[in-house]
Short mmCIF file of C-alpha atoms in Angstrom, two decimals:
data_model
loop_
_atom_site.label_atom_id
_atom_site.label_comp_id
_atom_site.label_asym_id
_atom_site.label_seq_id
_atom_site.Cartn_x
_atom_site.Cartn_y
_atom_site.Cartn_z
CA UNK A 29 0.00 0.00 0.00
CA UNK A 30 0.96 3.66 -0.35
CA UNK A 31 0.56 5.75 2.80
CA UNK A 32 0.33 9.49 3.38
CA UNK A 33 0.09 11.96 6.26
CA UNK A 34 0.19 15.77 6.43
CA UNK A 35 1.85 17.97 9.08
CA UNK A 36 1.33 21.72 9.50
CA UNK A 37 3.97 23.71 11.42
CA UNK A 38 3.51 26.63 13.87
CA UNK A 39 6.34 28.29 15.82
CA UNK A 40 6.16 28.94 19.56
CA UNK A 41 7.90 31.91 21.27
CA UNK A 42 11.51 31.34 22.34
CA UNK A 43 14.58 33.38 23.25
CA UNK A 44 17.15 30.88 21.92
CA UNK A 45 19.41 31.77 18.94
CA UNK A 46 18.17 28.76 16.90
CA UNK A 47 14.91 28.02 18.64
CA UNK A 48 12.75 26.11 16.19
CA UNK A 49 13.35 22.56 15.03
CA UNK A 50 10.96 20.31 13.12
CA UNK A 51 11.92 16.91 11.73
CA UNK A 52 9.32 14.58 10.24
CA UNK A 53 9.44 11.06 8.88
CA UNK A 54 9.17 7.41 9.82
CA UNK A 55 10.69 5.01 12.35
CA UNK A 56 10.31 1.51 13.68
CA UNK A 57 8.39 1.18 16.93
CA UNK A 58 11.63 0.13 18.64
CA UNK A 59 13.45 3.38 17.75
CA UNK A 60 14.04 6.19 20.24
CA UNK A 61 12.47 9.63 20.06
CA UNK A 62 15.53 11.01 18.25
CA UNK A 63 14.20 10.84 14.70
CA UNK A 64 16.87 10.25 12.07
CA UNK A 65 19.65 9.58 14.55
CA UNK A 66 19.71 5.78 14.52
CA UNK A 67 19.17 2.92 12.06
CA UNK A 68 15.63 2.43 10.71
CA UNK A 69 14.70 6.00 11.62
CA UNK A 70 14.24 8.28 8.60
CA UNK A 71 13.75 12.03 8.95
CA UNK A 72 13.48 15.22 6.92
CA UNK A 73 14.15 18.51 8.70
CA UNK A 74 13.29 22.16 8.18
CA UNK A 75 16.95 22.93 7.42
CA UNK A 76 16.61 21.07 4.12
CA UNK A 77 18.42 17.98 5.38
CA UNK A 78 17.44 14.33 5.51
CA UNK A 79 18.97 12.04 8.11
CA UNK A 80 19.15 8.43 9.17
CA UNK A 81 21.59 6.89 11.63
CA UNK A 82 23.00 10.40 12.30
CA UNK A 83 24.01 10.85 8.64
CA UNK A 84 22.73 14.20 7.38
CA UNK A 85 22.46 14.98 3.67
CA UNK A 86 20.95 17.76 1.60
CA UNK A 87 17.40 17.00 0.50
CA UNK A 88 14.45 18.94 -0.84
CA UNK A 89 13.98 22.47 0.48
CA UNK A 90 13.96 24.24 3.81
CA UNK A 91 10.57 24.64 5.46
CA UNK A 92 9.27 26.82 8.25
CA UNK A 93 6.15 28.19 9.90
CA UNK A 94 2.86 27.70 8.02
CA UNK A 95 4.39 25.16 5.62
CA UNK A 96 2.67 21.82 5.20
CA UNK A 97 4.77 18.68 4.78
CA UNK A 98 3.32 15.43 3.44
CA UNK A 99 5.15 12.22 4.37
CA UNK A 100 4.76 9.45 1.78
CA UNK A 101 5.66 5.76 1.99
CA UNK A 102 5.36 3.50 -1.04
CA UNK A 103 5.40 -0.25 -0.36
CA UNK A 104 4.66 -1.16 -3.99
CA UNK A 105 8.17 -0.68 -5.37
CA UNK A 106 9.17 -4.29 -5.73
CA UNK A 107 11.80 -5.30 -3.19
CA UNK A 108 12.16 -1.79 -1.80
CA UNK A 109 10.17 0.66 0.29
CA UNK A 110 10.38 4.27 -0.93
CA UNK A 111 9.96 7.26 1.37
CA UNK A 112 9.44 10.74 -0.04
CA UNK A 113 8.08 14.11 1.08
CA UNK A 114 6.03 16.99 -0.30
CA UNK A 115 6.17 20.65 0.70
CA UNK A 116 2.97 22.63 0.17
CA UNK A 117 1.88 20.18 -2.52
CA UNK A 118 5.25 20.04 -4.31
CA UNK A 119 6.91 16.62 -4.51
CA UNK A 120 10.55 16.77 -3.36
CA UNK A 121 11.67 13.42 -4.73
CA UNK A 122 12.55 10.09 -3.14
CA UNK A 123 14.46 10.55 0.10
CA UNK A 124 15.03 6.92 1.07
CA UNK A 125 14.93 3.49 -0.50
CA UNK A 126 15.07 0.61 1.97
CA UNK A 127 15.07 -3.05 1.06
CA UNK A 128 12.07 -4.85 2.51
CA UNK A 129 14.25 -7.71 3.70
CA UNK A 130 16.08 -5.28 6.00
CA UNK A 131 12.80 -4.19 7.58
CA UNK A 132 11.93 -7.84 8.11
CA UNK A 133 8.19 -7.24 8.05
CA UNK A 134 8.39 -4.59 10.78
CA UNK A 135 6.03 -1.64 10.42
CA UNK A 136 7.10 1.99 9.94
CA UNK A 137 5.36 4.50 12.20
CA UNK A 138 4.88 8.26 11.66
CA UNK A 139 7.48 10.13 13.71
CA UNK A 140 7.92 13.84 14.43
CA UNK A 141 10.71 15.56 16.38
CA UNK A 142 10.00 19.17 17.40
CA UNK A 143 11.51 21.93 19.47
CA UNK A 144 9.50 25.07 20.33
CA UNK A 145 6.91 24.33 17.66
CA UNK A 146 3.25 23.43 17.57
CA UNK A 147 2.20 21.00 14.88
CA UNK A 148 -1.09 19.78 13.50
CA UNK A 149 -1.45 16.33 11.96
CA UNK A 150 -3.80 15.15 9.27
CA UNK A 151 -3.96 11.36 9.16
CA UNK A 152 -7.16 11.57 7.13
CA UNK A 153 -9.53 12.87 9.80
CA UNK A 154 -9.95 16.28 8.12
CA UNK A 155 -12.75 16.69 5.62
CA UNK A 156 -10.43 18.67 3.36
CA UNK A 157 -6.73 18.00 2.86
CA UNK A 158 -4.24 20.84 2.98
CA UNK A 159 -3.06 19.87 -0.50
CA UNK A 160 -4.02 17.24 -3.05
CA UNK A 161 -2.99 13.67 -2.28
CA UNK A 162 -0.81 12.08 -4.99
CA UNK A 163 -2.56 9.37 -7.03
CA UNK A 164 -2.34 5.94 -5.46
CA UNK A 165 -1.63 7.18 -1.92
CA UNK A 166 -4.04 6.77 0.99
CA UNK A 167 -4.13 8.47 4.36
CA UNK A 168 -3.28 6.15 7.24
CA UNK A 169 -6.69 6.63 8.85
CA UNK A 170 -8.39 5.41 5.67
CA UNK A 171 -6.60 2.06 5.68
CA UNK A 172 -8.61 -0.92 6.95
CA UNK A 173 -7.85 -1.73 10.58
CA UNK A 174 -6.65 -5.19 9.53
CA UNK A 175 -3.85 -3.56 7.51
CA UNK A 176 -2.57 -1.44 10.40
CA UNK A 177 -0.05 -2.41 13.08
CA UNK A 178 -0.51 -1.13 16.61
CA UNK A 179 2.46 0.37 18.42
CA UNK A 180 3.65 -0.80 21.83
CA UNK A 181 1.11 -0.15 24.57
CA UNK A 182 2.33 1.61 27.69
CA UNK A 183 1.33 0.81 31.28
CA UNK A 184 -2.43 1.05 31.85
CA UNK A 185 -2.07 2.51 35.35
CA UNK A 186 0.61 3.99 37.59
CA UNK A 187 0.58 0.77 39.58
CA UNK A 188 1.95 -1.04 36.52
CA UNK A 189 4.74 1.49 35.93
CA UNK A 190 8.36 0.66 36.72
CA UNK A 191 10.96 3.07 38.09
CA UNK A 192 14.57 1.91 38.35
CA UNK A 193 17.09 4.10 40.17
CA UNK A 194 20.77 3.71 39.37
CA UNK A 195 23.08 3.85 42.41
CA UNK A 196 26.87 3.84 42.29
CA UNK A 197 30.04 5.87 42.14
CA UNK A 198 30.83 8.05 39.10
CA UNK A 199 32.15 6.04 36.12
CA UNK A 200 30.94 2.80 37.73
CA UNK A 201 28.94 1.92 34.60
CA UNK A 202 25.46 3.04 35.63
CA UNK A 203 24.66 4.75 32.33
CA UNK A 204 26.05 1.87 30.28
CA UNK A 205 23.88 -0.59 32.20
CA UNK A 206 20.79 1.62 31.86
CA UNK A 207 21.19 1.96 28.09
CA UNK A 208 21.77 -1.78 27.64
CA UNK A 209 18.82 -2.68 29.88
CA UNK A 210 16.49 -0.37 27.97
CA UNK A 211 17.67 -1.81 24.65
CA UNK A 212 17.20 -5.37 25.90
CA UNK A 213 13.61 -4.65 26.96
CA UNK A 214 12.07 -2.69 24.07
CA UNK A 215 8.51 -3.53 25.12
CA UNK A 216 9.05 -1.56 28.34
CA UNK A 217 9.81 1.66 26.43
CA UNK A 218 12.02 2.85 29.28
CA UNK A 219 12.60 6.60 29.46
CA UNK A 220 16.09 7.25 30.83
CA UNK A 221 16.19 10.38 32.98
CA UNK A 222 19.59 11.92 33.62
CA UNK A 223 21.83 14.75 32.49
CA UNK A 224 23.90 12.35 30.38
CA UNK A 225 20.79 11.26 28.49
CA UNK A 226 19.70 14.87 28.01
CA UNK A 227 23.08 16.02 26.71
CA UNK A 228 23.14 13.10 24.31
CA UNK A 229 19.90 14.43 22.83
CA UNK A 230 21.22 18.02 22.66
CA UNK A 231 22.73 17.43 19.25
CA UNK A 232 23.17 19.75 16.31
CA UNK A 233 23.26 17.97 12.95
CA UNK A 234 23.93 14.74 14.83
CA UNK A 235 26.94 16.13 16.73
CA UNK A 236 26.99 16.39 20.52
CA UNK A 237 26.98 19.97 21.79
CA UNK A 238 30.00 19.39 24.03
CA UNK A 239 32.16 20.30 21.03
CA UNK A 240 30.52 23.71 20.87
CA UNK A 241 30.80 24.43 24.59
CA UNK A 242 34.58 24.49 25.05
CA UNK A 243 35.30 26.44 28.23
CA UNK A 244 31.58 26.66 29.05
CA UNK A 245 30.96 23.17 30.41
CA UNK A 246 29.23 24.59 33.49
CA UNK A 247 26.68 26.30 31.23
CA UNK A 248 25.84 23.04 29.50
CA UNK A 249 25.55 21.17 32.80
CA UNK A 250 23.29 23.88 34.21
CA UNK A 251 20.98 23.74 31.20
CA UNK A 252 20.83 19.95 31.28
CA UNK A 253 20.08 19.96 35.02
CA UNK A 254 17.25 22.45 34.56
CA UNK A 255 15.81 20.24 31.84
CA UNK A 256 16.10 17.18 34.06
CA UNK A 257 14.28 18.89 36.93
CA UNK A 258 11.42 19.71 34.59
CA UNK A 259 11.35 16.23 33.07
CA UNK A 260 11.10 14.64 36.53
CA UNK A 261 8.11 16.85 37.31
CA UNK A 262 6.46 15.81 34.04
CA UNK A 263 7.35 12.14 34.57
CA UNK A 264 5.44 12.08 37.87
CA UNK A 265 2.23 12.75 35.92
CA UNK A 266 2.75 10.21 33.13
CA UNK A 267 2.10 6.46 33.00
CA UNK A 268 5.47 5.29 31.67
CA UNK A 269 8.48 3.24 32.70
CA UNK A 270 11.57 5.14 33.83
CA UNK A 271 15.22 4.61 34.65
CA UNK A 272 16.56 7.40 36.88
CA UNK A 273 20.25 7.62 35.96
CA UNK A 274 21.11 10.59 38.14
CA UNK A 275 22.35 10.46 41.71
CA UNK A 276 23.62 14.03 42.10
CA UNK A 277 21.50 15.99 44.60
CA UNK A 278 21.54 19.02 42.28
CA UNK A 279 19.47 17.08 39.77
CA UNK A 280 16.59 16.44 42.16
CA UNK A 281 13.49 18.63 41.90
CA UNK A 282 12.81 21.08 44.73
#
């Protein structure tokens, strides 16, 4: 089948130098939230770059506020799956070709990575599309239920949630264990909370920000700690599984 979805972008206020990030595309259910930064995760960003497994290449055009991006997947290309994108109704060409044998029958799920942006999705629920749908493509919501694959279900109640706290001296291997344990239990969808995990996600074009903070390490740590404090507050309200990989008192919420 050929699948389509539309995404409309709106910016939110921010005081950062490069505040707005939008990356759209497709990933396996087992992939992390970092779209385009690991295998089987395929993204297209507003900077006019496509990325998979942290490899960024020029693709299409830049896009910004009020643009509409359509994400297309074509499963009828013989032994390959083709992924392409449209901007405001203009086809930008094939971004990725992946052999079906590599996917091994695993489903691709819509995936969006945003920073300081509000987005609106159209999976087919709107009466009118933003732009015309290419011939042969169908919105996900219009596919029969039997042809869809459900993503991993999270805990139904807080009583079913798991929280693991790492305890040990610095450099004892806590983070390594947490990452391996999360990877070995994909059905748990563990969210690792810690400044190391946050800084690993603070990438620019796939590169860790530490390279850009020479002589300002304390600034990076402070920002990551503030983010962690906020994430812990949010985590307390969500029904998810967590690994707390942070034992420094400064990282605990007030």
